Short mmCIF file of C-alpha atoms in Angstrom, two decimals:
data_model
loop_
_atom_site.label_atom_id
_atom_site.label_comp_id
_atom_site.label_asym_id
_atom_site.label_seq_id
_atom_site.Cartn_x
_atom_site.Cartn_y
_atom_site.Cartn_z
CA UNK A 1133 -16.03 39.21 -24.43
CA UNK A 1134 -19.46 40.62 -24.99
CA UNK A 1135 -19.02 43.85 -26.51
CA UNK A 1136 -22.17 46.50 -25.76
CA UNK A 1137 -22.68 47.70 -29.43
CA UNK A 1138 -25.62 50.23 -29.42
CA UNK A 1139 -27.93 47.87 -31.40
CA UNK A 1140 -27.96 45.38 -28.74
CA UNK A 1141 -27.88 47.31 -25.82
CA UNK A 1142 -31.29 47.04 -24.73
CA UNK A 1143 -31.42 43.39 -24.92
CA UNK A 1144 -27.91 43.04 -23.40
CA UNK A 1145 -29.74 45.62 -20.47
CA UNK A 1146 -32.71 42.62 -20.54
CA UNK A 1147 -30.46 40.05 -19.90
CA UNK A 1148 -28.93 41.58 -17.09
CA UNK A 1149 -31.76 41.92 -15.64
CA UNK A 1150 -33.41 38.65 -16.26
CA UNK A 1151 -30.36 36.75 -15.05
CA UNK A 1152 -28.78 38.82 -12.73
CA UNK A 1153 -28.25 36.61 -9.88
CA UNK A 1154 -25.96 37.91 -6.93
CA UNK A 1155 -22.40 36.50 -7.50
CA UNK A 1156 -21.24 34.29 -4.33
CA UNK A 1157 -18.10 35.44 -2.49
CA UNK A 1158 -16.41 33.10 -0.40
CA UNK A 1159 -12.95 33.47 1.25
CA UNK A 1160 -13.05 37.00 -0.43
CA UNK A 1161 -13.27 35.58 -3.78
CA UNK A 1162 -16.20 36.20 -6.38
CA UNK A 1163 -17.84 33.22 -7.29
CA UNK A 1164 -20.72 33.40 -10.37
CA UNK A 1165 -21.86 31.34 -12.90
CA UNK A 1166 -22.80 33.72 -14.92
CA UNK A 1167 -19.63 36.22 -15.51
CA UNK A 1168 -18.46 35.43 -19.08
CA UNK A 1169 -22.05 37.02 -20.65
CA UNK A 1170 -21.25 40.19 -18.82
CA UNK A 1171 -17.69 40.94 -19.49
CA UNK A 1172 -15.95 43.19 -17.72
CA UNK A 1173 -18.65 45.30 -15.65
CA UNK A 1174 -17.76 44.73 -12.89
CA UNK A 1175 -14.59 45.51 -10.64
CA UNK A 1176 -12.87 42.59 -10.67
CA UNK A 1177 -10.94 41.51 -7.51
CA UNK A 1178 -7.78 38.99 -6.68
CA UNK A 1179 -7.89 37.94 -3.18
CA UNK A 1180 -4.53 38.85 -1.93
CA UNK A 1181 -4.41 36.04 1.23
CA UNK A 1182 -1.29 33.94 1.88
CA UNK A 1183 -1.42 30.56 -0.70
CA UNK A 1184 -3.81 27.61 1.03
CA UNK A 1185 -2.27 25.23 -0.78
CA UNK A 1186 -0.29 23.76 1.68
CA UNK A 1187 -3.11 23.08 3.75
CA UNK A 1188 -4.94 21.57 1.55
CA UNK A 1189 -2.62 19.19 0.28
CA UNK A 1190 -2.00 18.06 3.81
CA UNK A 1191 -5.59 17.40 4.55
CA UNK A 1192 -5.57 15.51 1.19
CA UNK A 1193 -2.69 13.69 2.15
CA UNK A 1194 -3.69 13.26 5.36
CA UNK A 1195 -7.34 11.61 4.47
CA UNK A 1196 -5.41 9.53 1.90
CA UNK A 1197 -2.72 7.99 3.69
CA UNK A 1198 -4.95 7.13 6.63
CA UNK A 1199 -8.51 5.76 5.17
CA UNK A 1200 -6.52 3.79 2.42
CA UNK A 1201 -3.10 3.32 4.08
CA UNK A 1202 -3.37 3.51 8.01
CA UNK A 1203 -7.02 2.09 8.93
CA UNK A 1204 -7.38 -0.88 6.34
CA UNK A 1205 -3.95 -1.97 6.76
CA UNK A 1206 -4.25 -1.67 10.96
CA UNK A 1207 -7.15 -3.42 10.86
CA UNK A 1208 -5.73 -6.47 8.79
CA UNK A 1209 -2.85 -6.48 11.24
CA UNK A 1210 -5.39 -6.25 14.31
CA UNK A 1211 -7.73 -9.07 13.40
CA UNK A 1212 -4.58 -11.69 12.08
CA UNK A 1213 -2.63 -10.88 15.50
CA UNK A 1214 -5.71 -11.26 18.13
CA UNK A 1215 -8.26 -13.81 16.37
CA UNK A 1216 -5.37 -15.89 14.34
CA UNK A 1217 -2.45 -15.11 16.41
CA UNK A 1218 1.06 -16.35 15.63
CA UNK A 1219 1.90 -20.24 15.63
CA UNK A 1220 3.73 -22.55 18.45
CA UNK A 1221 6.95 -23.79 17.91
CA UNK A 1222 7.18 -27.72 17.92
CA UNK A 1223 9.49 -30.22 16.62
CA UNK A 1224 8.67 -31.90 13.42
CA UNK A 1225 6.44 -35.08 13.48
CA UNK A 1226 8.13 -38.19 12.58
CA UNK A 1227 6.07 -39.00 8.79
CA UNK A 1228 5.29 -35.78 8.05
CA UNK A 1229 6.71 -33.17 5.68
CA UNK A 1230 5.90 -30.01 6.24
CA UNK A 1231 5.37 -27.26 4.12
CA UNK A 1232 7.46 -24.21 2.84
CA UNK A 1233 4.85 -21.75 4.54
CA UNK A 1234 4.94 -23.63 7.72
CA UNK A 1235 8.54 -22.98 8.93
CA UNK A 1236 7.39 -19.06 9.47
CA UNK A 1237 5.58 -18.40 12.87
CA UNK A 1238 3.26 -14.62 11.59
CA UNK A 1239 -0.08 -15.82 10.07
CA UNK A 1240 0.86 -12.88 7.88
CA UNK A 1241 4.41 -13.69 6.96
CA UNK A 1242 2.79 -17.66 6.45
CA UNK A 1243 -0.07 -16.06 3.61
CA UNK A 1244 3.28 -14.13 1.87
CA UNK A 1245 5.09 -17.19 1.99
CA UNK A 1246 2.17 -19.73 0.77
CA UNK A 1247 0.45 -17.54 -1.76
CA UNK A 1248 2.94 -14.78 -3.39
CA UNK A 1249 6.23 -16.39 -2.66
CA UNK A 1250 8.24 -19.46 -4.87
CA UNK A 1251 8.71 -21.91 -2.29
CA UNK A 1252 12.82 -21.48 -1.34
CA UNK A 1253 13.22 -25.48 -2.72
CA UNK A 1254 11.88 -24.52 -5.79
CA UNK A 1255 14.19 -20.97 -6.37
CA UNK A 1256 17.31 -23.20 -4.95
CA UNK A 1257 16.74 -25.77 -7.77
CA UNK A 1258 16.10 -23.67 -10.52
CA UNK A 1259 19.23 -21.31 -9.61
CA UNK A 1260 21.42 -25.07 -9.50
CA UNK A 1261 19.54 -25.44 -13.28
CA UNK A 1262 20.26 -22.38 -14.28
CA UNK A 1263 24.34 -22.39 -13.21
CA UNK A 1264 24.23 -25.94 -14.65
CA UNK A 1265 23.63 -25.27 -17.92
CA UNK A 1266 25.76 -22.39 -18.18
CA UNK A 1267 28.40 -24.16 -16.99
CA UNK A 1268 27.72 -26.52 -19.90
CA UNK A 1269 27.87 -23.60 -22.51
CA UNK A 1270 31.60 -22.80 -20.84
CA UNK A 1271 32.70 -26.00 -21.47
CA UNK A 1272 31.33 -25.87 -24.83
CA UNK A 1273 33.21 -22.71 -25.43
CA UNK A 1274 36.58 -23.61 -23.45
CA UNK A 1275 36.67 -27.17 -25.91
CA UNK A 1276 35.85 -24.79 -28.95
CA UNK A 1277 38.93 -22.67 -27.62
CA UNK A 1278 41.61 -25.17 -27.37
CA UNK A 1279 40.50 -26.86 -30.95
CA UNK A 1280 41.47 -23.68 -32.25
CA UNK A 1281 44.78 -23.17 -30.88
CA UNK A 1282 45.66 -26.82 -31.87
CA UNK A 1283 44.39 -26.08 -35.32
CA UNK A 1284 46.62 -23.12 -35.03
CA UNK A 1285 49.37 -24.29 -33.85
CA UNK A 1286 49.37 -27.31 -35.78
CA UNK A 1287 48.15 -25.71 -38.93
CA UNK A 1288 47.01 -29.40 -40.53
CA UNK A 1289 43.20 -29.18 -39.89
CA UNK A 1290 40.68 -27.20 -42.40
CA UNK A 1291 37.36 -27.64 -40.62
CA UNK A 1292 37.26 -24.50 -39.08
CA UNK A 1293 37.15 -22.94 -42.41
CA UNK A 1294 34.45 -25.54 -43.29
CA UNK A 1295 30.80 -23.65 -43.81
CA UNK A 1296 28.35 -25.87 -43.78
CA UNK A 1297 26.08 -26.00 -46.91
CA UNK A 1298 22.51 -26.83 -48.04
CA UNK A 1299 22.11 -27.79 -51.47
CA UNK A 1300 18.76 -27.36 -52.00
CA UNK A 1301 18.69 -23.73 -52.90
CA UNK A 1302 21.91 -23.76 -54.89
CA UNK A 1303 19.76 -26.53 -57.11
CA UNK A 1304 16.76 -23.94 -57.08
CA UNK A 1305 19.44 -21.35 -58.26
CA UNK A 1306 21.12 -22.99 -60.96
CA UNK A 1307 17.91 -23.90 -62.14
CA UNK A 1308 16.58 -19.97 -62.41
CA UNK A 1309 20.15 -19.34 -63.86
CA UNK A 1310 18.93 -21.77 -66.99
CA UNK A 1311 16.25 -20.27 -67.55
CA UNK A 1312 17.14 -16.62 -67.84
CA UNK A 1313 20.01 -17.24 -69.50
CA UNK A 1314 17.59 -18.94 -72.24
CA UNK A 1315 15.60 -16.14 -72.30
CA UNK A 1316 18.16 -13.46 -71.67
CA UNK A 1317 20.42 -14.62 -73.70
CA UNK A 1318 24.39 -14.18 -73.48
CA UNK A 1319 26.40 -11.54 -74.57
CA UNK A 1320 28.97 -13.81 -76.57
CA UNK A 1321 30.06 -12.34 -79.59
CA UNK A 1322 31.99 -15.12 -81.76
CA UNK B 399 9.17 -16.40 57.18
CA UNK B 400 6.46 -15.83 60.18
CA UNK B 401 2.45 -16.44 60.14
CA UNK B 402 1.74 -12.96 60.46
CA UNK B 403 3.76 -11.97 57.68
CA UNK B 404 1.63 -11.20 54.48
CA UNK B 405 3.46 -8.69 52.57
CA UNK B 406 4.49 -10.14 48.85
CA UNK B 407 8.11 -9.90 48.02
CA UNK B 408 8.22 -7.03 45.93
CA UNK B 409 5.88 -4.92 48.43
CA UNK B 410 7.35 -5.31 51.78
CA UNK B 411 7.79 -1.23 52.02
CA UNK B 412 5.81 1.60 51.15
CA UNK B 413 8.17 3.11 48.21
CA UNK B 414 7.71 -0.57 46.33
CA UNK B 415 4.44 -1.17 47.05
CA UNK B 416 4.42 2.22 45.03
CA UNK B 417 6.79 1.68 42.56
CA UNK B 418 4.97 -1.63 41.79
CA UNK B 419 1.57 -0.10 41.86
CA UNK B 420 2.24 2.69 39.36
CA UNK B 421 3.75 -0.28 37.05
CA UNK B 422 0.50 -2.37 37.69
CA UNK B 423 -1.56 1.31 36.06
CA UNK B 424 -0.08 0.53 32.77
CA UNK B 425 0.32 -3.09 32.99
CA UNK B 426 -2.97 -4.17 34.22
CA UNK B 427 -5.26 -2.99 31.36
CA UNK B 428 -2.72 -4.10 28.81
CA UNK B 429 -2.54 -7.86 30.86
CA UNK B 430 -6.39 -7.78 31.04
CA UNK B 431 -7.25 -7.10 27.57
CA UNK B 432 -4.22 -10.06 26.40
CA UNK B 433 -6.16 -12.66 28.97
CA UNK B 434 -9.52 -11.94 28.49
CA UNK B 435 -9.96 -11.19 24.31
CA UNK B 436 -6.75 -12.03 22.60
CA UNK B 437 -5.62 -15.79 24.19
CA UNK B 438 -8.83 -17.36 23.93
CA UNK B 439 -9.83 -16.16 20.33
CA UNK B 440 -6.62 -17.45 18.96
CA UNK B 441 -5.61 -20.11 16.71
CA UNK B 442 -3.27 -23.18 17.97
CA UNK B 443 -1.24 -24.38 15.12
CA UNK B 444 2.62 -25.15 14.74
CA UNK B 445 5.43 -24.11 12.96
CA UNK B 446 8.92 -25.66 13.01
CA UNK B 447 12.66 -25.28 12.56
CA UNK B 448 13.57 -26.19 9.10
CA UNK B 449 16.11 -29.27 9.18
CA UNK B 450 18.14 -29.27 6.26
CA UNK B 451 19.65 -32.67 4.62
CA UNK B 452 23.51 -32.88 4.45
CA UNK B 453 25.11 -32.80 1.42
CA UNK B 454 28.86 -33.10 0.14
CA UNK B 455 30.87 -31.06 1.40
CA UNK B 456 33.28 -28.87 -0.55
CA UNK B 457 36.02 -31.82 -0.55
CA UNK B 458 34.22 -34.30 -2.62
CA UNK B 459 33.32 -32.19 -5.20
CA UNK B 460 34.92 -32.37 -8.38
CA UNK B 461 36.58 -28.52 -9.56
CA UNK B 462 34.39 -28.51 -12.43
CA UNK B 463 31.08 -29.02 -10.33
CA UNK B 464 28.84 -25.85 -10.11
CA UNK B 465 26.19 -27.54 -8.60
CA UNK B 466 27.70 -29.65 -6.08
CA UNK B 467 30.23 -26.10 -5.16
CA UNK B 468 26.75 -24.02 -5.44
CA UNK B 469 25.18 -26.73 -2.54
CA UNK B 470 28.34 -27.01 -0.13
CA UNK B 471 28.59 -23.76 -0.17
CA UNK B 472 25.74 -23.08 1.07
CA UNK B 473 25.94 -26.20 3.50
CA UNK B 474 29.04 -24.56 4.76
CA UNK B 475 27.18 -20.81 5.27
CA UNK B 476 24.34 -22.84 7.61
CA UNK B 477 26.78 -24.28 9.26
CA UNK B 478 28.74 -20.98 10.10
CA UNK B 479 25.54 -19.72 11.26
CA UNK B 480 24.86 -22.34 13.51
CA UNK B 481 28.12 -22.00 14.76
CA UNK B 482 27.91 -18.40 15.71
CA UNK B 483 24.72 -18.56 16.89
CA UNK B 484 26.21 -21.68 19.49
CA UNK B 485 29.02 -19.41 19.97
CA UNK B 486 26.66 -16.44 21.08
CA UNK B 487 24.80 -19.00 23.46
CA UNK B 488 27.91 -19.39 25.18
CA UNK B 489 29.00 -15.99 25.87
CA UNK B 490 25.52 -15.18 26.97
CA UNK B 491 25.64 -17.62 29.86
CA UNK B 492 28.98 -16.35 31.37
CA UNK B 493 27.63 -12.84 30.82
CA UNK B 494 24.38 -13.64 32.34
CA UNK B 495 26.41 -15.44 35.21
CA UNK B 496 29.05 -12.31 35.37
CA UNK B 497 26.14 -9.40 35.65
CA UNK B 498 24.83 -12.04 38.16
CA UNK B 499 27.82 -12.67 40.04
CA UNK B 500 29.99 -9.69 40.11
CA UNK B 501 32.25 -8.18 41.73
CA UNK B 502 33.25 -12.10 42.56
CA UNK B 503 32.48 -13.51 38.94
CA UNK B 504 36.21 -14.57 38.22
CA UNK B 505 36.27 -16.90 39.83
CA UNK B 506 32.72 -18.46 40.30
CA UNK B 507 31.92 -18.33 36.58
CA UNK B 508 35.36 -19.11 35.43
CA UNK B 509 34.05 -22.85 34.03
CA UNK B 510 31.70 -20.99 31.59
CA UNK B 511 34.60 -18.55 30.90
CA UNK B 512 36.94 -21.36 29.80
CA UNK B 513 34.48 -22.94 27.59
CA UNK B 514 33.55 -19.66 26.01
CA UNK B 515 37.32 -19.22 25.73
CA UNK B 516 37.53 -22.72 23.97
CA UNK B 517 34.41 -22.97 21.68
CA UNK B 518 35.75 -19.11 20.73
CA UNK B 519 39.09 -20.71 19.74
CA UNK B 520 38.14 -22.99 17.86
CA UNK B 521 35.49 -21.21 16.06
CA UNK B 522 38.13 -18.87 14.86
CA UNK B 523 40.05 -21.30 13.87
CA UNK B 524 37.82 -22.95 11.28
CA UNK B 525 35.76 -19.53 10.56
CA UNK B 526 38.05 -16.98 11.20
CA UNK B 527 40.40 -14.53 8.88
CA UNK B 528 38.17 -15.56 5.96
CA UNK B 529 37.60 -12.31 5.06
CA UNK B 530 33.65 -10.55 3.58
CA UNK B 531 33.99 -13.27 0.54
CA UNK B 532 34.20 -16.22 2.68
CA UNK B 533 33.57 -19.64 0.86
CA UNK B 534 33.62 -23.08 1.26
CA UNK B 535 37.07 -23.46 -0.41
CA UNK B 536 38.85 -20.69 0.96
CA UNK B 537 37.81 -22.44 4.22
CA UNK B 538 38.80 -25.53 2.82
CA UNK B 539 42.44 -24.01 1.90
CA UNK B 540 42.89 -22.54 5.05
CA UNK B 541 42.21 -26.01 6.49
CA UNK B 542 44.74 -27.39 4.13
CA UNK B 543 47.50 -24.82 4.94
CA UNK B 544 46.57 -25.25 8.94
CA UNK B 545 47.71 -28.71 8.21
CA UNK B 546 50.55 -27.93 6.50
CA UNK B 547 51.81 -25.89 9.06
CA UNK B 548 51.00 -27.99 12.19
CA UNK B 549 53.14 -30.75 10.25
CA UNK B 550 56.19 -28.46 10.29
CA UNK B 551 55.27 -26.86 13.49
CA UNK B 552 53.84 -29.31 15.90
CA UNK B 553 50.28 -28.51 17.24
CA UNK B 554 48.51 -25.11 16.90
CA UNK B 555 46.51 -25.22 19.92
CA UNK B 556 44.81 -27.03 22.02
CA UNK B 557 41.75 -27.46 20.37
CA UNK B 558 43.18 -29.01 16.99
CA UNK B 559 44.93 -31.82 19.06
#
């Protein structure tokens, strides 16, 4: 806040005058551009008026629901039901195979169908893949199962216990073992 | 029906003719605007039923047979469907034929009642009591145990004869 010290007075009184445009008031509230050089002069009002907000957010949701919602969206559905229109029902020609898309009769429910939907075959398939191979991995497990319970109950098999190994780094091991020890040294006394 | 008779069925008195033309004030411009912009701009082009292959049923699959249980399974909910939906055909004729009909419909539309009757029986029997889980083998079973029982028992109705 500007603060009127008595050394710049006069040029805060120039200023004033210079840009002293009328403040706007609309719906009894003070509108200016220029309020923060003047600080505090003067009276300062809050419009005491019921809240608008309600209103306004309705007219916002109101514009938005129906010029990108409503009116796009009905005229889609307009134009597909009178200048497509939906399809005839007819039996199936003898050599021909028809499509996923073309067992739906809505041009609209076809484009869904054709162009963002898997066709049914294909999701019926991969579900019968999928339930496949984990019936695989149960059988895998259930086998694994009863070998163990015959090992335990029999107690005359060790390959459970079995780990298999790679030699390859045990070699690379020993062979780092030499060498330190060589330098290192052991701590044998005689 | 005389020469000098011209009045249409549904306007032979004054209180139809009026009855019929307030329904022609809504119906007109809605019938005019259907005949004259939407039937001739729109496309002609078919769509069909889907018919679906058969595949084993839930009998000659082996027990350890996802797949093949997966696929009769849902053979076996198609077929339900088509069932019901046969079923429903039924009862709508003797219902159309009762509204039709009554207060005599006993006995004029008592053919379609019996085959209602029938087609209902035996529906129940193969679909019925299977409870919100329903499967192919629990129908299967309950086939199994129908048999069982008509062994011991003799018949069950007249429809499993």
């Amino acid at each position: 806040m500007v603060s009127w010290s008595a050394l710049g007075r006069s040029f805060g009184i120039s200023l004033l005058k210079n840009q002293g445009t009328k403040p706007i008031v609309v719906q009894n509230v003070k509108l200016s551009t220029n309020k923060a050089l003047f600080g505090g002069h003067e009276h300062k009002t809050m419009p005491l008026q019921p809240s608008r907000w309600q209103y306004i957010k309705f007219k916002d949701m109101f514009h938005y629901y129906t010029l990108v919602g409503l009116i796009p969206v009905g005229l889609i559905i307009f134009y597909t039901n009178v200048f497509i229109g939906p399809a005839q029902l007819e039996p199936i020609p003898d050599d021909y195979n028809p499509k996923h898309w073309e067992y739906h009769r809505h041009p609209i429910t076809r484009f869904i169908a054709r162009y963002i939907h898997n066709s049914p075959q294909q999701e019926y398939e991969k579900f019968m893949h999928w339930i496949d191979e984990e019936q695989q991995r149960v059988k895998l497990r259930q086998l694994e199962k009863e070998i163990q319970a015959k090992m335990a109950e029999r107690q005359d098999y060790q390959a459970y216990y079995y780990r298999p190994m790679v030699n390859k780094y045990l070699r690379i091991e020993k062979k780092i073992s030499e060498e330190m020890q060589e330098r290192i040294g052991d701590d044998y006394k005689d | 029906m005389t020469a000098g008779d011209t009045k249409v069925p549904g306007e032979d008195n004054a209180f139809k003719a009026f009855m019929s033309a307030l329904y022609r004030t809504v119906d007109a411009p809605v019938t005019w605007f259907r005949e004259s912009i939407v039937e001739p701009n729109q496309q002609k082009y078919p769509w069909y039923h889907q018919k679906y292959r058969r595949v084993p049923t839930i009998d000659e699959c082996y027990t350890d047979d996802v797949v093949c249980d997966f696929e009769a399974n849902a053979q076996f909910k198609r077929d339900r469907a088509v069932d019901s939906e046969i079923l429903s055909i039924l009862r709508q004729r003797y219902e159309d034929c009762m509204l039709y009909e009554a207060p005599d419909h006993l006995t004029v539309c008592k053919s379609l009642w019996d085959k209602y009757k029938d087609a209902e029986e035996a529906w129940f029997i193969k679909y019925g009591d299977l409870g919100g889980y329903a499967d192919a083998r629990k129908c299967y079973m309950k086939q199994k145990h129908r048999m069982i029982w008509e062994k011991r028992n003799g018949p069950l109705s007249n429809q499993t004869k």
